[in-house]
Amino acid sequence: QQQVKQSPQSLIVQKGGISIINCAYENTAFDYFPWYQQFPGKGPALLIAIRPDVSEKKEGRFTISFNKSAKQFSLHIMDSQPGDSATYFCAALKPGGTASKLTFGTGTRLQVTL
Amino acid sequence: GAGVSQSPSNKVTEKGKDVELRCDPISGHTALYWYRQSLGQGLEFLIYFQGNSAPDKSGLPSDRFSAERTGGSVSTLTIQRTQQEDSAVYLCASSSHGTGRGGYTFGSGTRLTVV
């Protein structure tokens, strides 16, 4: 059972454009939603995260929008640059002791063209 | 160290052989996770260690897979009698909080190829 669904699988955006990646979750117990960025040959790195008590979080060119009622959240990359070309993973975490592990989406490969 | 270190970075093994993958987490991080990343797939949870608690092994795909964490630091993931479907990148991560809310720091992974 895939608890976090991510789309699209791949995305091509022109330099300067807006990249949008969407995720949907099923378990309402999730209370922490991070995004990770992965470059080839490297492990994923935390990019930005949000809690469900806010609808939007912005860090530089990266924004998370969160819709609690729809159980959806998305990553927006403004003014996309070739250096943003990477694979992006959304994730979700539910609280509670030893059960606290991230559930990841399947990833979106972003290519930003010149 | 400054980051999570995994070794080897690449491993090619023959089908049926056993392999050991090593992870050195960030010093002081109490939580350690193993994930598997197959080509075109997301990150599949394998096992999670938190302090002295019993590990969460719910993601291990078969009894050929096992992991241990010695002294609350270094972890070893062992795959016995490797199969071709075990070929993947095995990622280790650590976190300063058992809840994971501080974010995971991943290593660069071990790329395992079973021939």
PDB file of C-alpha atoms in Angstrom:
ATOM      1  CA  GLN A   1       0.000   0.000   0.000  1.00  0.00           C
ATOM      2  CA  GLN A   2       1.562   3.239  -1.132  1.00  0.00           C
ATOM      3  CA  GLN A   3       0.842   5.778   1.550  1.00  0.00           C
ATOM      4  CA  VAL A   4       2.378   8.768  -0.229  1.00  0.00           C
ATOM      5  CA  LYS A   5       1.659   9.211  -3.932  1.00  0.00           C
ATOM      6  CA  GLN A   6       3.886  11.568  -5.906  1.00  0.00           C
ATOM      7  CA  SER A   7       3.485  13.036  -9.376  1.00  0.00           C
ATOM      8  CA  PRO A   8       4.712  13.596 -11.980  1.00  0.00           C
ATOM      9  CA  GLN A   9       7.364  10.927 -12.340  1.00  0.00           C
ATOM     10  CA  SER A  10       9.452  13.293 -14.456  1.00  0.00           C
ATOM     11  CA  LEU A  11       9.323  16.965 -15.300  1.00  0.00           C
ATOM     12  CA  ILE A  12      11.095  19.209 -17.788  1.00  0.00           C
ATOM     13  CA  VAL A  13      11.021  22.937 -17.139  1.00  0.00           C
ATOM     14  CA  GLN A  14      12.743  25.801 -18.900  1.00  0.00           C
ATOM     15  CA  LYS A  15      15.160  27.966 -17.001  1.00  0.00           C
ATOM     16  CA  GLY A  16      13.270  30.662 -15.162  1.00  0.00           C
ATOM     17  CA  GLY A  17      10.040  28.692 -15.096  1.00  0.00           C
ATOM     18  CA  ILE A  18       8.096  27.281 -12.167  1.00  0.00           C
ATOM     19  CA  SER A  19       8.471  23.607 -11.270  1.00  0.00           C
ATOM     20  CA  ILE A  20       5.547  22.042  -9.438  1.00  0.00           C
ATOM     21  CA  ILE A  21       5.604  18.592  -7.850  1.00  0.00           C
ATOM     22  CA  ASN A  22       2.564  17.156  -6.119  1.00  0.00           C
ATOM     23  CA  CYS A  23       2.057  14.627  -3.359  1.00  0.00           C
ATOM     24  CA  ALA A  24      -1.007  13.104  -1.765  1.00  0.00           C
ATOM     25  CA  TYR A  25      -1.212  11.088   1.414  1.00  0.00           C
ATOM     26  CA  GLU A  26      -3.780   8.809   2.945  1.00  0.00           C
ATOM     27  CA  ASN A  27      -2.957   8.561   6.629  1.00  0.00           C
ATOM     28  CA  THR A  28      -4.309  11.545   8.568  1.00  0.00           C
ATOM     29  CA  ALA A  29      -1.927  10.683  11.407  1.00  0.00           C
ATOM     30  CA  PHE A  30       0.978  12.106   9.400  1.00  0.00           C
ATOM     31  CA  ASP A  31       2.104  15.370  10.964  1.00  0.00           C
ATOM     32  CA  TYR A  32       5.396  16.274   9.311  1.00  0.00           C
ATOM     33  CA  PHE A  33       6.000  16.596   5.585  1.00  0.00           C
ATOM     34  CA  PRO A  34       9.555  17.103   4.316  1.00  0.00           C
ATOM     35  CA  TRP A  35      10.922  17.311   0.800  1.00  0.00           C
ATOM     36  CA  TYR A  36      14.279  15.845  -0.105  1.00  0.00           C
ATOM     37  CA  GLN A  37      16.531  16.653  -3.058  1.00  0.00           C
ATOM     38  CA  GLN A  38      18.848  14.046  -4.523  1.00  0.00           C
ATOM     39  CA  PHE A  39      21.650  14.602  -7.026  1.00  0.00           C
ATOM     40  CA  PRO A  40      23.096  11.656  -8.974  1.00  0.00           C
ATOM     41  CA  GLY A  41      25.467   9.562  -6.900  1.00  0.00           C
ATOM     42  CA  LYS A  42      24.471  11.276  -3.681  1.00  0.00           C
ATOM     43  CA  GLY A  43      22.026  10.538  -0.903  1.00  0.00           C
ATOM     44  CA  PRO A  44      18.867  12.617  -0.565  1.00  0.00           C
ATOM     45  CA  ALA A  45      19.228  15.871   1.382  1.00  0.00           C
ATOM     46  CA  LEU A  46      16.529  17.680   3.319  1.00  0.00           C
ATOM     47  CA  LEU A  47      15.297  20.683   1.353  1.00  0.00           C
ATOM     48  CA  ILE A  48      12.284  22.063   3.208  1.00  0.00           C
ATOM     49  CA  ALA A  49       9.588  20.739   5.528  1.00  0.00           C
ATOM     50  CA  ILE A  50       6.148  21.731   6.740  1.00  0.00           C
ATOM     51  CA  ARG A  51       3.741  20.850   9.533  1.00  0.00           C
ATOM     52  CA  PRO A  52      -0.013  20.627   8.885  1.00  0.00           C
ATOM     53  CA  ASP A  53      -0.842  23.636  11.057  1.00  0.00           C
ATOM     54  CA  VAL A  54       0.384  25.997   8.315  1.00  0.00           C
ATOM     55  CA  SER A  55      -0.731  26.214   4.698  1.00  0.00           C
ATOM     56  CA  GLU A  56       2.500  27.449   3.178  1.00  0.00           C
ATOM     57  CA  LYS A  57       6.196  27.617   3.920  1.00  0.00           C
ATOM     58  CA  LYS A  58       8.730  29.462   1.826  1.00  0.00           C
ATOM     59  CA  GLU A  59      12.509  29.232   1.823  1.00  0.00           C
ATOM     60  CA  GLY A  60      14.155  31.199  -0.935  1.00  0.00           C
ATOM     61  CA  ARG A  61      12.884  29.918  -4.278  1.00  0.00           C
ATOM     62  CA  PHE A  62      11.308  26.839  -2.707  1.00  0.00           C
ATOM     63  CA  THR A  63       7.735  26.843  -1.369  1.00  0.00           C
ATOM     64  CA  ILE A  64       5.618  24.079   0.104  1.00  0.00           C
ATOM     65  CA  SER A  65       1.863  24.467  -0.196  1.00  0.00           C
ATOM     66  CA  PHE A  66      -0.209  22.294   2.111  1.00  0.00           C
ATOM     67  CA  ASN A  67      -3.914  21.452   1.840  1.00  0.00           C
ATOM     68  CA  LYS A  68      -4.932  19.517   4.927  1.00  0.00           C
ATOM     69  CA  SER A  69      -8.530  18.889   3.904  1.00  0.00           C
ATOM     70  CA  ALA A  70      -7.461  17.464   0.543  1.00  0.00           C
ATOM     71  CA  LYS A  71      -4.522  15.607   2.091  1.00  0.00           C
ATOM     72  CA  GLN A  72      -2.213  17.055  -0.518  1.00  0.00           C
ATOM     73  CA  PHE A  73       0.983  19.043  -0.499  1.00  0.00           C
ATOM     74  CA  SER A  74       3.185  20.361  -3.252  1.00  0.00           C
ATOM     75  CA  LEU A  75       6.640  21.770  -3.872  1.00  0.00           C
ATOM     76  CA  HIS A  76       6.998  24.858  -6.024  1.00  0.00           C
ATOM     77  CA  ILE A  77      10.403  25.889  -7.331  1.00  0.00           C
ATOM     78  CA  MET A  78      10.312  29.445  -8.569  1.00  0.00           C
ATOM     79  CA  ASP A  79      12.772  30.745 -11.191  1.00  0.00           C
ATOM     80  CA  SER A  80      14.004  27.187 -11.797  1.00  0.00           C
ATOM     81  CA  GLN A  81      17.707  26.898 -12.577  1.00  0.00           C
ATOM     82  CA  PRO A  82      19.745  24.148 -14.273  1.00  0.00           C
ATOM     83  CA  GLY A  83      21.365  23.508 -10.893  1.00  0.00           C
ATOM     84  CA  ASP A  84      17.943  22.471  -9.583  1.00  0.00           C
ATOM     85  CA  SER A  85      18.010  19.454 -11.892  1.00  0.00           C
ATOM     86  CA  ALA A  86      17.724  16.540  -9.487  1.00  0.00           C
ATOM     87  CA  THR A  87      15.282  13.973  -8.158  1.00  0.00           C
ATOM     88  CA  TYR A  88      12.845  15.261  -5.570  1.00  0.00           C
ATOM     89  CA  PHE A  89      11.109  13.115  -2.975  1.00  0.00           C
ATOM     90  CA  CYS A  90       8.214  14.067  -0.781  1.00  0.00           C
ATOM     91  CA  ALA A  91       7.814  12.252   2.507  1.00  0.00           C
ATOM     92  CA  ALA A  92       5.533  12.011   5.498  1.00  0.00           C
ATOM     93  CA  LEU A  93       6.010  11.105   9.135  1.00  0.00           C
ATOM     94  CA  LYS A  94       3.578  10.158  11.834  1.00  0.00           C
ATOM     95  CA  PRO A  95       4.312  10.682  15.511  1.00  0.00           C
ATOM     96  CA  GLY A  96       4.999   7.924  17.959  1.00  0.00           C
ATOM     97  CA  GLY A  97       7.998   6.258  19.478  1.00  0.00           C
ATOM     98  CA  THR A  98       9.699   3.569  17.522  1.00  0.00           C
ATOM     99  CA  ALA A  99       7.242   3.895  14.655  1.00  0.00           C
ATOM    100  CA  SER A 100       8.726   7.236  13.657  1.00  0.00           C
ATOM    101  CA  LYS A 101      10.133   6.620  10.209  1.00  0.00           C
ATOM    102  CA  LEU A 102       9.621   8.591   7.032  1.00  0.00           C
ATOM    103  CA  THR A 103       7.439   7.221   4.251  1.00  0.00           C
ATOM    104  CA  PHE A 104       8.687   8.487   0.909  1.00  0.00           C
ATOM    105  CA  GLY A 105       6.991   9.122  -2.399  1.00  0.00           C
ATOM    106  CA  THR A 106       8.370   7.527  -5.535  1.00  0.00           C
ATOM    107  CA  GLY A 107      10.304  10.605  -6.623  1.00  0.00           C
ATOM    108  CA  THR A 108      10.188  13.145  -9.445  1.00  0.00           C
ATOM    109  CA  ARG A 109      13.116  13.600 -11.781  1.00  0.00           C
ATOM    110  CA  LEU A 110      13.347  17.306 -12.621  1.00  0.00           C
ATOM    111  CA  GLN A 111      15.310  18.581 -15.590  1.00  0.00           C
ATOM    112  CA  VAL A 112      15.710  22.306 -16.037  1.00  0.00           C
ATOM    113  CA  THR A 113      16.737  23.232 -19.563  1.00  0.00           C
ATOM    114  CA  LEU A 114      18.513  26.345 -20.770  1.00  0.00           C
TER     115      LEU A 114
ATOM    116  CA  GLY B   1      32.595  12.592  11.155  1.00  0.00           C
ATOM    117  CA  ALA B   2      30.851  15.436   9.436  1.00  0.00           C
ATOM    118  CA  GLY B   3      28.412  13.262   7.587  1.00  0.00           C
ATOM    119  CA  VAL B   4      27.074   9.746   7.269  1.00  0.00           C
ATOM    120  CA  SER B   5      29.674   7.458   5.799  1.00  0.00           C
ATOM    121  CA  GLN B   6      28.829   4.274   3.916  1.00  0.00           C
ATOM    122  CA  SER B   7      31.143   1.595   2.644  1.00  0.00           C
ATOM    123  CA  PRO B   8      31.788   0.227   0.179  1.00  0.00           C
ATOM    124  CA  SER B   9      30.447   2.754  -2.313  1.00  0.00           C
ATOM    125  CA  ASN B  10      30.079   0.027  -4.908  1.00  0.00           C
ATOM    126  CA  LYS B  11      29.823  -3.725  -4.549  1.00  0.00           C
ATOM    127  CA  VAL B  12      29.527  -6.337  -7.242  1.00  0.00           C
ATOM    128  CA  THR B  13      28.813  -9.834  -6.013  1.00  0.00           C
ATOM    129  CA  GLU B  14      27.858 -13.157  -7.456  1.00  0.00           C
ATOM    130  CA  LYS B  15      24.394 -14.535  -6.944  1.00  0.00           C
ATOM    131  CA  GLY B  16      24.271 -16.657  -3.804  1.00  0.00           C
ATOM    132  CA  LYS B  17      27.092 -14.887  -1.990  1.00  0.00           C
ATOM    133  CA  ASP B  18      26.649 -12.950   1.261  1.00  0.00           C
ATOM    134  CA  VAL B  19      27.401  -9.229   1.466  1.00  0.00           C
ATOM    135  CA  GLU B  20      27.870  -6.779   4.313  1.00  0.00           C
ATOM    136  CA  LEU B  21      27.217  -3.085   3.969  1.00  0.00           C
ATOM    137  CA  ARG B  22      28.503  -0.651   6.569  1.00  0.00           C
ATOM    138  CA  CYS B  23      27.149   2.638   7.854  1.00  0.00           C
ATOM    139  CA  ASP B  24      28.902   5.129  10.136  1.00  0.00           C
ATOM    140  CA  PRO B  25      26.281   7.643  11.318  1.00  0.00           C
ATOM    141  CA  ILE B  26      26.892  11.165  12.510  1.00  0.00           C
ATOM    142  CA  SER B  27      28.351  11.087  15.994  1.00  0.00           C
ATOM    143  CA  GLY B  28      25.664  11.536  18.614  1.00  0.00           C
ATOM    144  CA  HIS B  29      22.758  10.710  16.336  1.00  0.00           C
ATOM    145  CA  THR B  30      20.542   8.275  18.164  1.00  0.00           C
ATOM    146  CA  ALA B  31      18.420   7.138  15.241  1.00  0.00           C
ATOM    147  CA  LEU B  32      19.713   5.162  12.256  1.00  0.00           C
ATOM    148  CA  TYR B  33      17.746   4.049   9.221  1.00  0.00           C
ATOM    149  CA  TRP B  34      18.356   1.806   6.236  1.00  0.00           C
ATOM    150  CA  TYR B  35      16.482   2.382   2.983  1.00  0.00           C
ATOM    151  CA  ARG B  36      16.739   0.725  -0.407  1.00  0.00           C
ATOM    152  CA  GLN B  37      16.458   2.614  -3.690  1.00  0.00           C
ATOM    153  CA  SER B  38      15.877   0.573  -6.818  1.00  0.00           C
ATOM    154  CA  LEU B  39      16.124   1.996 -10.332  1.00  0.00           C
ATOM    155  CA  GLY B  40      13.114   4.183 -10.942  1.00  0.00           C
ATOM    156  CA  GLN B  41      11.686   3.410  -7.518  1.00  0.00           C
ATOM    157  CA  GLY B  42      11.306   5.488  -4.425  1.00  0.00           C
ATOM    158  CA  LEU B  43      12.965   4.912  -1.109  1.00  0.00           C
ATOM    159  CA  GLU B  44      11.905   1.648   0.464  1.00  0.00           C
ATOM    160  CA  PHE B  45      12.225   1.472   4.236  1.00  0.00           C
ATOM    161  CA  LEU B  46      14.167  -1.516   5.538  1.00  0.00           C
ATOM    162  CA  ILE B  47      15.004  -1.122   9.230  1.00  0.00           C
ATOM    163  CA  TYR B  48      15.238   1.544  11.940  1.00  0.00           C
ATOM    164  CA  PHE B  49      17.320   1.685  15.118  1.00  0.00           C
ATOM    165  CA  GLN B  50      16.543   4.156  17.902  1.00  0.00           C
ATOM    166  CA  GLY B  51      18.801   4.207  20.939  1.00  0.00           C
ATOM    167  CA  ASN B  52      18.503   1.048  22.989  1.00  0.00           C
ATOM    168  CA  SER B  53      15.011   0.228  21.762  1.00  0.00           C
ATOM    169  CA  ALA B  54      14.303  -2.911  19.796  1.00  0.00           C
ATOM    170  CA  PRO B  55      14.808  -2.156  16.097  1.00  0.00           C
ATOM    171  CA  ASP B  56      11.860  -1.762  13.758  1.00  0.00           C
ATOM    172  CA  LYS B  57      12.493  -4.524  11.221  1.00  0.00           C
ATOM    173  CA  SER B  58       9.125  -4.250   9.524  1.00  0.00           C
ATOM    174  CA  GLY B  59      10.602  -3.280   6.152  1.00  0.00           C
ATOM    175  CA  LEU B  60      13.054  -6.139   5.711  1.00  0.00           C
ATOM    176  CA  PRO B  61      11.902  -7.960   2.552  1.00  0.00           C
ATOM    177  CA  SER B  62      12.957 -11.458   3.584  1.00  0.00           C
ATOM    178  CA  ASP B  63      14.835 -13.371   6.253  1.00  0.00           C
ATOM    179  CA  ARG B  64      17.935 -13.111   4.067  1.00  0.00           C
ATOM    180  CA  PHE B  65      18.223  -9.528   5.256  1.00  0.00           C
ATOM    181  CA  SER B  66      19.446  -8.605   8.723  1.00  0.00           C
ATOM    182  CA  ALA B  67      21.072  -5.629  10.381  1.00  0.00           C
ATOM    183  CA  GLU B  68      22.743  -4.788  13.617  1.00  0.00           C
ATOM    184  CA  ARG B  69      23.966  -1.678  15.287  1.00  0.00           C
ATOM    185  CA  THR B  70      26.890  -2.019  17.652  1.00  0.00           C
ATOM    186  CA  GLY B  71      27.422   0.316  20.575  1.00  0.00           C
ATOM    187  CA  GLY B  72      24.721   2.629  19.355  1.00  0.00           C
ATOM    188  CA  SER B  73      26.920   3.747  16.479  1.00  0.00           C
ATOM    189  CA  VAL B  74      28.088   1.751  13.458  1.00  0.00           C
ATOM    190  CA  SER B  75      25.535  -0.395  11.669  1.00  0.00           C
ATOM    191  CA  THR B  76      25.959  -3.327   9.320  1.00  0.00           C
ATOM    192  CA  LEU B  77      23.318  -4.534   6.878  1.00  0.00           C
ATOM    193  CA  THR B  78      23.843  -8.150   5.848  1.00  0.00           C
ATOM    194  CA  ILE B  79      22.251  -9.800   2.858  1.00  0.00           C
ATOM    195  CA  GLN B  80      22.648 -13.558   2.705  1.00  0.00           C
ATOM    196  CA  ARG B  81      22.454 -15.648  -0.452  1.00  0.00           C
ATOM    197  CA  THR B  82      22.090 -12.571  -2.638  1.00  0.00           C
ATOM    198  CA  GLN B  83      19.641 -12.602  -5.531  1.00  0.00           C
ATOM    199  CA  GLN B  84      19.562 -10.434  -8.647  1.00  0.00           C
ATOM    200  CA  GLU B  85      16.506  -8.605  -7.341  1.00  0.00           C
ATOM    201  CA  ASP B  86      18.640  -7.393  -4.420  1.00  0.00           C
ATOM    202  CA  SER B  87      20.523  -5.128  -6.836  1.00  0.00           C
ATOM    203  CA  ALA B  88      19.852  -1.567  -5.691  1.00  0.00           C
ATOM    204  CA  VAL B  89      21.379   1.378  -3.893  1.00  0.00           C
ATOM    205  CA  TYR B  90      21.289   0.869  -0.142  1.00  0.00           C
ATOM    206  CA  LEU B  91      21.065   4.142   1.738  1.00  0.00           C
ATOM    207  CA  CYS B  92      21.758   4.722   5.395  1.00  0.00           C
ATOM    208  CA  ALA B  93      20.548   7.793   7.265  1.00  0.00           C
ATOM    209  CA  SER B  94      20.841   9.076  10.779  1.00  0.00           C
ATOM    210  CA  SER B  95      18.882  11.581  12.781  1.00  0.00           C
ATOM    211  CA  SER B  96      19.502  13.449  16.006  1.00  0.00           C
ATOM    212  CA  HIS B  97      15.899  12.974  16.986  1.00  0.00           C
ATOM    213  CA  GLY B  98      14.203   9.649  17.251  1.00  0.00           C
ATOM    214  CA  THR B  99      11.145  11.306  15.818  1.00  0.00           C
ATOM    215  CA  GLY B 100      12.908  12.137  12.563  1.00  0.00           C
ATOM    216  CA  ARG B 101      11.615  15.700  12.642  1.00  0.00           C
ATOM    217  CA  GLY B 102      15.078  17.135  12.608  1.00  0.00           C
ATOM    218  CA  GLY B 103      15.476  15.640   9.175  1.00  0.00           C
ATOM    219  CA  TYR B 104      17.501  12.666   8.091  1.00  0.00           C
ATOM    220  CA  THR B 105      21.111  12.973   6.960  1.00  0.00           C
ATOM    221  CA  PHE B 106      21.731  10.360   4.302  1.00  0.00           C
ATOM    222  CA  GLY B 107      24.976   8.811   3.243  1.00  0.00           C
ATOM    223  CA  SER B 108      25.831   8.505  -0.438  1.00  0.00           C
ATOM    224  CA  GLY B 109      24.797   4.889  -0.445  1.00  0.00           C
ATOM    225  CA  THR B 110      26.223   1.542  -1.481  1.00  0.00           C
ATOM    226  CA  ARG B 111      25.401   0.492  -5.011  1.00  0.00           C
ATOM    227  CA  LEU B 112      24.975  -3.278  -4.933  1.00  0.00           C
ATOM    228  CA  THR B 113      25.021  -5.248  -8.157  1.00  0.00           C
ATOM    229  CA  VAL B 114      24.295  -8.967  -8.050  1.00  0.00           C
ATOM    230  CA  VAL B 115      25.468 -10.817 -11.177  1.00  0.00           C
TER     231      VAL B 115
END
